[in-house]
Amino acid sequence: MTFSRRGGREKRVAGAIRQLPFTRLVNPYTPIEILSADQVEAIIDGAFTILETRGMRFLEPGSRKLLVAAGAEAVDDLGTMRLDRGLVREKLALVPREFGLRARNRDHDLRIGGKNLVFTSVGGPAFVNDLDKGRRPGTHAEVCDFLKLIQSLNIIHQESGGPFEAMDLPPETRHLDLYLAQMTLLDKNCQAYALGGVRTRDCIEMNCIAMGVTREQLAEDPAVMAIVNTNSPMQLDIPMTEAVVELATSGQACCITPFTLAGSMSPATLAGTLAQQTAEVLGVMSFAQAVRPGAKLIYGSFASNVDMMSGAPALGTPEYTKAAFASGQIARRLGMPLRSSNTNSSNMVDAQAAYESEMSLWGSIMGGANLVYHAAGWLESGLTASFEKLIVDAEMLQMMAEVLRPIEVNADQLALESIAGVEPGGHHFGTAHTLAHYEHAFYAPMVSTRQNFENWQEAGSLDTARRANALWKQMLAEYQRPPMDAAVEEALDDYVARRKREILP
Amino acid sequence: MTFSRRGGREKRVAGAIRQLPFTRLVNPYTPIEILSADQVEAIIDGAFTILETRGMRFLEPGSRKLLVAAGAEAVDDLGTMRLDRGLVREKLALVPREFGLRARNRDHDLRIGGKNLVFTSVGGPAFVNDLDKGRRPGTHAEVCDFLKLIQSLNIIHQESGGPFEAMDLPPETRHLDLYLAQMTLLDKNCQAYALGGVRTRDCIEMNCIAMGVTREQLAEDPAVMAIVNTNSPMQLDIPMTEAVVELATSGQACCITPFTLAGSMSPATLAGTLAQQTAEVLGVMSFAQAVRPGAKLIYGSFASNVDMMSGAPALGTPEYTKAAFASGQIARRLGMPLRSSNTNSSNMVDAQAAYESEMSLWGSIMGGANLVYHAAGWLESGLTASFEKLIVDAEMLQMMAEVLRPIEVNADQLALESIAGVEPGGHHFGTAHTLAHYEHAFYAPMVSTRQNFENWQEAGSLDTARRANALWKQMLAEYQRPPMDAAVEEALDDYVARRKREILP
């Protein structure tokens, strides 16, 4: 790595890393609509029909009892439940259109729904990757490094419930180490690792300790959300059911996300995939509202396709973009906040990783998503979390945030006098107007270079990933832990120690 | 290069290169609007005010006479002309909202304006670049290779008037060799190299020969368009004036493109830059309509910014995206077709090249551009044409074309019966519905890989640029020259030989 020495001509690495301040984003644009109003109705009607006739399988017996009590019909011994559209509509009316999620630092509180837009870091990969050590199973120390960067990158609003698995820790208690790291290394909102009731409950308890609130207070002012994946097609498994029960009961939020890859987990058509995705969301939504009326939910869209030559997942595709636009229309029609993602199928941080991510981001943001999951750090169809991709994505997210900032039009911005004062064929470099505006006029990039070819070549011909590699190391070196009361930290440590003894005596 | 041997597991390189067929694109989406209607009016009012008070400089004396005859006021001896808004509005009413551009192969004819969308290859760089030979001044043989690829890539609708300079040919007659190559190697529409009247006239004459039409017929059924850059701020130079005269007089088309980089060639604000850009377009528009009422024109937007730390051009920025949205609103309000571009400032085909290109493409296409210039092949703020970027851009353009294709919603596409037939938690791989749809269900990429990490690593861990390198070589090897009547080719050869003798006796 020679960047830190030679790259100094851009005054980037020598000083602090330039980035935008932490800002809650509001999307000012009318979402892009790919479906006609009739098509939206036809897809939602299809979803109702699927729930009424094919039905959805609920593997957890308690959930079936609750659904029967709510008016659903048990079809077989395997857990298939039919829900008629009257029941689904009745439950849908209970879903809040917008809700808040608090953070330990209240300056980092979030709003979900409406025109609000939240960027969440990558969650769930099996591997970690960086240019120095390559692709590998991750450790808890590396998870902590990743979390520090998520705290440091202002454009990331929310942590994801673990950036990747810490394979050096026992799986039964790994979630406790993750929560402790989240709560001590970040003061942003962090998601739960919601695989089962125990892990979800531990997250809720530790949030109460970290924030110094009771469970009742947390229900009033929620802090916990988790991704609830269905087992597509048309099934909710037991661990996810437990998570829904814990979250809904305690007034926290669920993002219901079917895993509908068209051609494998759903039909090889977008309309069919969207109908099935909507049916699965509505099925789980109905259950969550039966658990607790008014449960806070998000319509999660992950619809993409498989590569029909190999059966491999294909992310960041044109189909992904179109499904995101359509899902936004469906979610708004249903009155639910929308989650989408920043996805790609590349194995490295190259042009493909960037253009597939952009296709996902434009689909998500112009589709009206309220929460973009995996917004920073995802690689390789979600198998890997990448340190360099985290930085490159943060740059792309900052650029999108700038696109969401309106253009000011007034006498000062129109600059007609300044234009009148510059000679035709001349330039605006030294005008009073330019001098008054230049410092904050334009987006200042973090990892993009505007060096000319000769200077760039002299500086080592570094590609974007190499420059990102230097940046995350600098950011890690400059990381500052947010303050935490010593008594709170001790209480968290005690909780983790006690729970570890209980789980692995 | 090992890709052609090992990459065969994706069945790409072994067979013919997969690509979408040549299709005239129509943009079905409502453009994204960043300005309110009042803001659009304020910017256009600002442009009128600039032309009425500061005025625009026309360096060519004949153009000044024509403008005075049309009602403009000559302010000084340097060529500054003031045009009042009455005059500009009168001329604006003469601009056609839509027009056709024919190609040698009529299947490749184009429509400019309305909801039509045309992708044009990169035009004008000083250098050429590929991974084998690096960045260098180009030769005519290399220009011909690039032209063959433009012919072969179906997603590219129009050639740009020369992808880069052929530095091994004398500058006085280089345009003749370019035109001969365009007309024999392609049967798509090709732009003129409109630096001065002579070069523009030669293009018109050779198009008449190539298509077997008279100048009158060509005026009725035009084939020639060229980019007319103003010398921003607020100046039109002599060679560009001559091009406008030749093109307008002969019924061919001009794309008027100011070079307004905010902070250098225009104020360091977007509103001021858009007002100045609009003033320059309207100044040249008024002149072109004075030359010939009904002259076919395009509003060219190139508004971006400079890097305020170095003064270097910054392309593919959030400001570029926002200016493209705004320019679309302004052009539609004026009733003119819009040109925008696919730009970036990267020095290599890496993540930055891709995400800046995507920011440009989404700005252009969702801004409602009718023509995207530099749509494929541009690198390094326009200093270089890249063989690998040409392929990567073609992939990005194909993905955008797919996003423009509506979602079908009908009983077959909704697939409710097929969904009913699949077991919950099962899969759709082998269903009759999947088998019936899978072959054409989803976009099949050209250069993107969906190989899993292990296979990709075994195949050499090739990044997108490396894979593109193999693809353009294969495409060049497979290139087939479109048919041309021997007599026509002979007539073109004779014209070029005669003109070379006249220019360099």
XYZ file of C-alpha atoms in Angstrom, chain B residues 317 383 464:
3
model
C -21.319 13.541 -10.062
C -9.883 12.283 -22.693
C -15.137 -7.020 -15.326
